[in-house]
mmCIF file of C-alpha atoms in Angstrom:
data_model
loop_
_atom_site.group_PDB
_atom_site.id
_atom_site.type_symbol
_atom_site.label_atom_id
_atom_site.label_comp_id
_atom_site.label_asym_id
_atom_site.label_seq_id
_atom_site.Cartn_x
_atom_site.Cartn_y
_atom_site.Cartn_z
ATOM 1 C CA MET Q 1 114.170 104.073 91.586
ATOM 2 C CA ILE Q 2 110.681 102.574 91.861
ATOM 3 C CA ARG Q 3 109.326 99.987 89.486
ATOM 4 C CA THR Q 4 105.771 98.683 89.688
ATOM 5 C CA ILE Q 5 104.068 95.648 88.226
ATOM 6 C CA LEU Q 6 100.353 94.941 88.146
ATOM 7 C CA LEU Q 7 99.874 91.348 89.170
ATOM 8 C CA ALA Q 8 96.127 90.830 89.090
ATOM 9 C CA THR Q 9 92.759 92.466 89.586
ATOM 10 C CA ALA Q 10 89.523 90.627 90.127
ATOM 11 C CA LEU Q 11 85.956 91.771 90.604
ATOM 12 C CA SER Q 12 83.227 89.245 91.393
ATOM 13 C CA LEU Q 13 79.502 90.021 91.771
ATOM 14 C CA PRO Q 14 76.604 87.529 92.367
ATOM 15 C CA ALA Q 15 74.125 87.094 89.565
ATOM 16 C CA ALA Q 16 70.949 89.174 90.159
ATOM 17 C CA SER Q 17 68.672 86.635 88.469
ATOM 18 C CA LEU Q 18 69.108 83.900 91.115
ATOM 19 C CA SER Q 19 66.252 83.035 93.503
ATOM 20 C CA ALA Q 20 66.639 83.970 97.194
ATOM 21 C CA PRO Q 21 67.760 80.502 98.471
ATOM 22 C CA ALA Q 22 70.066 79.974 95.519
ATOM 23 C CA LEU Q 23 71.450 83.494 95.919
ATOM 24 C CA ALA Q 24 72.329 82.915 99.568
ATOM 25 C CA GLN Q 25 74.102 79.687 98.692
ATOM 26 C CA ALA Q 26 75.937 81.305 95.783
ATOM 27 C CA GLU Q 27 77.096 84.233 97.908
ATOM 28 C CA SER Q 28 78.673 81.876 100.437
ATOM 29 C CA ALA Q 29 80.573 80.099 97.661
ATOM 30 C CA VAL Q 30 81.742 83.174 95.711
ATOM 31 C CA GLN Q 31 85.250 84.303 96.478
ATOM 32 C CA PRO Q 32 85.524 87.943 97.583
ATOM 33 C CA ALA Q 33 86.601 90.474 94.985
ATOM 34 C CA THR Q 34 90.282 91.341 95.359
ATOM 35 C CA LEU Q 35 92.931 93.665 94.026
ATOM 36 C CA SER Q 36 96.531 92.389 93.850
ATOM 37 C CA LEU Q 37 99.491 94.654 93.150
ATOM 38 C CA SER Q 38 103.247 94.727 93.644
ATOM 39 C CA ALA Q 39 105.859 97.475 93.745
ATOM 40 C CA THR Q 40 109.644 97.506 94.013
ATOM 41 C CA GLY Q 41 111.708 99.954 96.022
ATOM 42 C CA GLU Q 42 115.425 100.377 95.369
ATOM 43 C CA VAL Q 43 118.219 102.065 97.315
ATOM 44 C CA ARG Q 44 121.794 102.496 96.105
ATOM 45 C CA ILE Q 45 124.607 102.457 98.661
ATOM 46 C CA ALA Q 46 128.386 102.420 98.645
ATOM 47 C CA PRO Q 47 129.996 99.053 99.508
ATOM 48 C CA ASP Q 48 132.197 98.795 102.582
ATOM 49 C CA LEU Q 49 133.932 95.456 101.945
ATOM 50 C CA ALA Q 50 135.122 93.257 99.097
ATOM 51 C CA VAL Q 51 135.274 89.474 98.689
ATOM 52 C CA VAL Q 52 138.329 88.264 96.754
ATOM 53 C CA SER Q 53 138.720 84.729 95.401
ATOM 54 C CA ALA Q 54 142.275 83.708 94.526
ATOM 55 C CA GLY Q 55 144.280 80.513 94.403
ATOM 56 C CA ALA Q 56 146.782 78.322 92.642
ATOM 57 C CA VAL Q 57 146.672 75.682 89.909
ATOM 58 C CA THR Q 58 149.624 73.290 89.605
ATOM 59 C CA ARG Q 59 150.459 70.124 87.680
ATOM 60 C CA GLY Q 60 152.645 67.122 88.383
ATOM 61 C CA ASP Q 61 153.409 63.605 87.190
ATOM 62 C CA SER Q 62 151.541 62.216 90.196
ATOM 63 C CA ALA Q 63 148.660 63.445 92.327
ATOM 64 C CA ALA Q 64 151.010 63.861 95.296
ATOM 65 C CA GLU Q 65 153.499 65.893 93.244
ATOM 66 C CA ALA Q 66 150.757 68.222 91.962
ATOM 67 C CA LEU Q 67 149.356 68.707 95.466
ATOM 68 C CA GLN Q 68 152.763 69.341 97.014
ATOM 69 C CA ALA Q 69 153.536 72.011 94.420
ATOM 70 C CA ASN Q 70 150.153 73.551 95.054
ATOM 71 C CA SER Q 71 150.678 73.587 98.808
ATOM 72 C CA ARG Q 72 153.933 75.501 98.400
ATOM 73 C CA LEU Q 73 152.170 78.217 96.429
ATOM 74 C CA MET Q 74 149.171 78.360 98.753
ATOM 75 C CA ASN Q 75 151.428 78.745 101.788
ATOM 76 C CA GLN Q 76 152.734 81.891 100.094
ATOM 77 C CA VAL Q 77 149.173 83.032 99.435
ATOM 78 C CA PHE Q 78 148.202 82.611 103.088
ATOM 79 C CA GLY Q 79 151.359 84.427 104.114
ATOM 80 C CA ALA Q 80 150.322 87.355 101.904
ATOM 81 C CA LEU Q 81 146.897 87.375 103.571
ATOM 82 C CA ASP Q 82 148.588 87.434 106.996
ATOM 83 C CA ARG Q 83 150.745 90.418 106.028
ATOM 84 C CA ALA Q 84 147.682 92.197 104.590
ATOM 85 C CA GLY Q 85 145.950 91.898 107.951
ATOM 86 C CA ILE Q 86 143.165 89.581 106.781
ATOM 87 C CA ALA Q 87 141.758 87.896 109.895
ATOM 88 C CA GLU Q 88 141.372 84.119 110.090
ATOM 89 C CA ARG Q 89 137.573 84.506 110.285
ATOM 90 C CA ASP Q 90 137.621 86.406 106.994
ATOM 91 C CA ARG Q 91 139.226 83.669 104.892
ATOM 92 C CA GLN Q 92 137.890 80.311 103.782
ATOM 93 C CA THR Q 93 138.987 77.581 101.399
ATOM 94 C CA SER Q 94 136.276 77.474 98.753
ATOM 95 C CA ASN Q 95 137.722 74.830 96.428
ATOM 96 C CA LEU Q 96 140.331 72.067 96.740
ATOM 97 C CA SER Q 97 140.668 69.343 94.125
ATOM 98 C CA VAL Q 98 143.151 66.999 92.465
ATOM 99 C CA ASN Q 99 142.209 65.507 89.099
ATOM 100 C CA PRO Q 100 143.936 63.503 86.358
ATOM 101 C CA VAL Q 101 144.969 65.247 83.148
ATOM 102 C CA TYR Q 102 144.273 63.246 80.002
ATOM 103 C CA ALA Q 103 146.127 63.283 76.700
ATOM 104 C CA ASN Q 104 144.294 65.223 74.042
ATOM 105 C CA ASP Q 105 145.020 62.969 71.071
ATOM 106 C CA ASP Q 106 143.692 60.007 69.130
ATOM 107 C CA ASN Q 107 146.925 57.965 69.245
ATOM 108 C CA ARG Q 108 145.555 55.479 71.753
ATOM 109 C CA SER Q 109 146.491 51.824 71.658
ATOM 110 C CA MET Q 110 144.099 49.235 70.291
ATOM 111 C CA SER Q 111 142.894 46.413 72.518
ATOM 112 C CA PRO Q 112 143.093 42.764 71.326
ATOM 113 C CA ARG Q 113 139.416 43.076 70.374
ATOM 114 C CA GLY Q 114 140.156 46.000 68.067
ATOM 115 C CA GLN Q 115 138.777 48.700 70.367
ATOM 116 C CA ARG Q 116 140.626 51.809 71.426
ATOM 117 C CA GLU Q 117 141.725 51.888 75.054
ATOM 118 C CA GLY Q 118 140.471 54.540 77.467
ATOM 119 C CA PRO Q 119 141.939 58.051 77.706
ATOM 120 C CA ARG Q 120 145.610 58.133 78.633
ATOM 121 C CA ILE Q 121 146.565 59.960 81.858
ATOM 122 C CA VAL Q 122 149.555 62.248 81.325
ATOM 123 C CA GLY Q 123 149.630 63.939 84.746
ATOM 124 C CA TYR Q 124 147.592 65.445 87.545
ATOM 125 C CA GLU Q 125 146.267 68.912 88.273
ATOM 126 C CA ALA Q 126 145.686 70.377 91.737
ATOM 127 C CA ARG Q 127 143.500 73.412 92.407
ATOM 128 C CA ASN Q 128 143.120 75.343 95.642
ATOM 129 C CA THR Q 129 141.074 78.526 96.006
ATOM 130 C CA VAL Q 130 140.686 80.750 99.059
ATOM 131 C CA THR Q 131 137.990 83.388 99.487
ATOM 132 C CA ALA Q 132 138.985 86.375 101.612
ATOM 133 C CA ILE Q 133 137.078 89.416 102.867
ATOM 134 C CA VAL Q 134 138.906 92.736 102.565
ATOM 135 C CA ARG Q 135 137.261 95.189 104.979
ATOM 136 C CA ASP Q 136 139.380 98.222 104.113
ATOM 137 C CA LEU Q 137 138.688 99.027 100.464
ATOM 138 C CA ASP Q 138 141.629 101.427 100.395
ATOM 139 C CA ASP Q 139 143.893 98.367 100.733
ATOM 140 C CA LEU Q 140 142.105 96.249 98.136
ATOM 141 C CA GLY Q 141 144.422 96.972 95.191
ATOM 142 C CA GLU Q 142 147.556 96.301 97.238
ATOM 143 C CA THR Q 143 146.053 93.092 98.641
ATOM 144 C CA ILE Q 144 145.306 91.809 95.136
ATOM 145 C CA ASP Q 145 148.852 92.638 94.041
ATOM 146 C CA ALA Q 146 150.290 90.843 97.060
ATOM 147 C CA LEU Q 147 148.308 87.689 96.281
ATOM 148 C CA VAL Q 148 149.417 87.604 92.652
ATOM 149 C CA GLU Q 149 153.040 88.288 93.584
ATOM 150 C CA ASN Q 150 153.003 85.567 96.241
ATOM 151 C CA GLY Q 151 151.736 82.327 94.769
ATOM 152 C CA ALA Q 152 148.277 83.060 93.347
ATOM 153 C CA ASN Q 153 148.138 82.266 89.645
ATOM 154 C CA GLN Q 154 144.320 82.258 89.548
ATOM 155 C CA LEU Q 155 142.274 85.334 90.459
ATOM 156 C CA GLN Q 156 138.616 84.565 89.986
ATOM 157 C CA GLY Q 157 137.217 88.003 90.688
ATOM 158 C CA VAL Q 158 136.171 90.576 93.265
ATOM 159 C CA GLU Q 159 132.663 91.049 94.609
ATOM 160 C CA PHE Q 160 131.723 94.162 96.546
ATOM 161 C CA SER Q 161 129.245 93.983 99.412
ATOM 162 C CA THR Q 162 128.285 95.618 102.700
ATOM 163 C CA GLU Q 163 128.519 94.466 106.285
ATOM 164 C CA ASP Q 164 124.997 95.506 107.247
ATOM 165 C CA PRO Q 165 122.383 96.198 104.535
ATOM 166 C CA SER Q 166 119.459 96.357 107.011
ATOM 167 C CA GLU Q 167 119.048 100.153 106.998
ATOM 168 C CA ALA Q 168 119.072 100.312 103.206
ATOM 169 C CA ARG Q 169 116.706 97.334 102.985
ATOM 170 C CA ASN Q 170 114.226 99.012 105.369
ATOM 171 C CA GLU Q 171 114.307 102.187 103.278
ATOM 172 C CA ALA Q 172 113.646 100.092 100.156
ATOM 173 C CA ARG Q 173 110.663 98.557 101.964
ATOM 174 C CA ARG Q 174 109.274 101.990 102.809
ATOM 175 C CA ARG Q 175 109.599 103.116 99.195
ATOM 176 C CA ALA Q 176 107.941 99.970 97.870
ATOM 177 C CA ILE Q 177 105.015 100.185 100.312
ATOM 178 C CA ALA Q 178 104.502 103.898 99.619
ATOM 179 C CA GLU Q 179 104.286 103.168 95.906
ATOM 180 C CA LEU Q 180 102.027 100.182 96.570
ATOM 181 C CA ASN Q 181 99.567 102.296 98.572
ATOM 182 C CA ALA Q 182 99.588 105.012 95.914
ATOM 183 C CA LEU Q 183 98.775 102.414 93.255
ATOM 184 C CA LYS Q 184 95.993 100.913 95.369
ATOM 185 C CA ASP Q 185 94.351 104.333 95.813
ATOM 186 C CA LEU Q 186 94.738 105.081 92.109
ATOM 187 C CA TYR Q 187 93.011 101.864 91.059
ATOM 188 C CA ALA Q 188 90.199 102.367 93.588
ATOM 189 C CA GLU Q 189 89.537 105.901 92.358
ATOM 190 C CA ALA Q 190 89.823 105.110 88.660
ATOM 191 C CA ALA Q 191 87.741 101.916 88.749
ATOM 192 C CA GLY Q 192 85.218 103.149 91.295
ATOM 193 C CA PHE Q 193 85.499 100.509 93.998
ATOM 194 C CA GLU Q 194 86.166 100.676 97.735
ATOM 195 C CA VAL Q 195 89.103 98.986 99.448
ATOM 196 C CA ILE Q 196 87.763 97.094 102.462
ATOM 197 C CA ALA Q 197 90.775 95.443 104.110
ATOM 198 C CA LEU Q 198 94.273 94.129 103.512
ATOM 199 C CA HIS Q 199 94.077 90.411 102.813
ATOM 200 C CA SER Q 200 97.768 89.435 102.472
ATOM 201 C CA MET Q 201 101.223 90.934 102.023
ATOM 202 C CA SER Q 202 104.594 89.420 101.128
ATOM 203 C CA GLU Q 203 108.033 90.551 100.056
ATOM 204 C CA SER Q 204 111.012 89.357 98.072
ATOM 205 C CA GLY Q 205 114.305 90.831 96.980
ATOM 206 C CA GLY Q 206 117.783 91.430 98.285
ATOM 207 C CA MET Q 207 121.065 93.046 97.419
ATOM 208 C CA ARG Q 208 122.649 92.892 93.995
ATOM 209 C CA PRO Q 209 126.410 92.616 94.588
ATOM 210 C CA GLN Q 210 128.841 94.469 92.360
ATOM 211 C CA PRO Q 211 131.063 91.813 90.723
ATOM 212 C CA MET Q 212 134.356 92.590 89.034
ATOM 213 C CA MET Q 213 136.060 89.910 86.985
ATOM 214 C CA MET Q 214 139.854 89.802 87.030
ATOM 215 C CA ARG Q 215 142.675 87.490 86.040
ATOM 216 C CA ALA Q 216 146.071 86.883 87.535
ATOM 217 C CA GLU Q 217 149.155 87.971 85.619
ATOM 218 C CA SER Q 218 152.786 88.212 86.606
ATOM 219 C CA TYR Q 219 154.315 91.590 85.842
ATOM 220 C CA ALA Q 220 156.140 94.408 87.565
ATOM 221 C CA MET Q 221 153.775 96.674 89.470
ATOM 222 C CA ASP Q 222 154.794 100.287 89.990
ATOM 223 C CA ALA Q 223 151.466 101.095 91.667
ATOM 224 C CA ALA Q 224 148.615 99.179 93.244
ATOM 225 C CA THR Q 225 146.051 97.691 90.895
ATOM 226 C CA PRO Q 226 143.278 100.298 90.431
ATOM 227 C CA VAL Q 227 139.890 99.064 91.643
ATOM 228 C CA ALA Q 228 136.543 100.863 91.345
ATOM 229 C CA SER Q 229 133.951 99.788 93.922
ATOM 230 C CA GLY Q 230 130.903 101.528 92.411
ATOM 231 C CA GLU Q 231 127.562 101.162 94.181
ATOM 232 C CA LEU Q 232 125.303 98.342 95.385
ATOM 233 C CA THR Q 233 121.582 98.164 94.689
ATOM 234 C CA VAL Q 234 119.352 97.014 97.544
ATOM 235 C CA SER Q 235 115.855 96.195 96.316
ATOM 236 C CA VAL Q 236 112.677 94.912 97.947
ATOM 237 C CA THR Q 237 109.514 93.917 96.090
ATOM 238 C CA VAL Q 238 106.325 94.025 98.156
ATOM 239 C CA SER Q 239 103.166 92.293 96.958
ATOM 240 C CA ALA Q 240 99.750 92.826 98.537
ATOM 241 C CA THR Q 241 96.156 91.759 98.049
ATOM 242 C CA TRP Q 242 93.163 93.763 99.303
ATOM 243 C CA ARG Q 243 89.491 92.853 99.595
ATOM 244 C CA ILE Q 244 87.354 95.312 97.642
ATOM 245 C CA GLU Q 245 83.685 96.140 97.113
ATOM 246 C CA ASP Q 246 81.906 97.778 94.218
#
């Protein structure tokens, strides 16, 4: 899929009524006429890996109690990753926190000065999230099930990606540049000017990952959780400016 956007066109000609000395000075100061365009090339590819974020949330009367309970669950989560064959290099703790939990009421005591006291702490909450790369998509559903069955009570989602998008990105570049050149020739022919030289060129873009939001639930699983990987879109936008003459 190719999408194009006209950024800017500019034609500048010196005034014919100037005297010879003034004309020479004006010509040196006038910016050259330019044509600026951009085009986007897109390539769709199948993902070859998935990034899963899962973890545990626990509460306790003290920060230590909440963290200890969390550690027990996360040890089970890491054990599930071991059994699923997820390498150490493909897992990373992405969030670890312990925070107070406050009472959600207005029954707070009054200070001697007649002011309500600050929020009342009723416990502590610990959160720990690990991000893991699943390189065999055929095992993705079973891996998700194993995490939920072994300690993970938070499943923040799955994001599909690819190990090496360079080939697809280069093809997107070729498509964008081909469209850019076709547009440049079209404008030159339709407007009646000549393209002299390429002045500048730049690119932007990347890969749009395929996210899939999920949540953790505890229930009996007769089959692995079904997961659809879909496709990824690799896009590159190329912008260029040419010097032109009438």
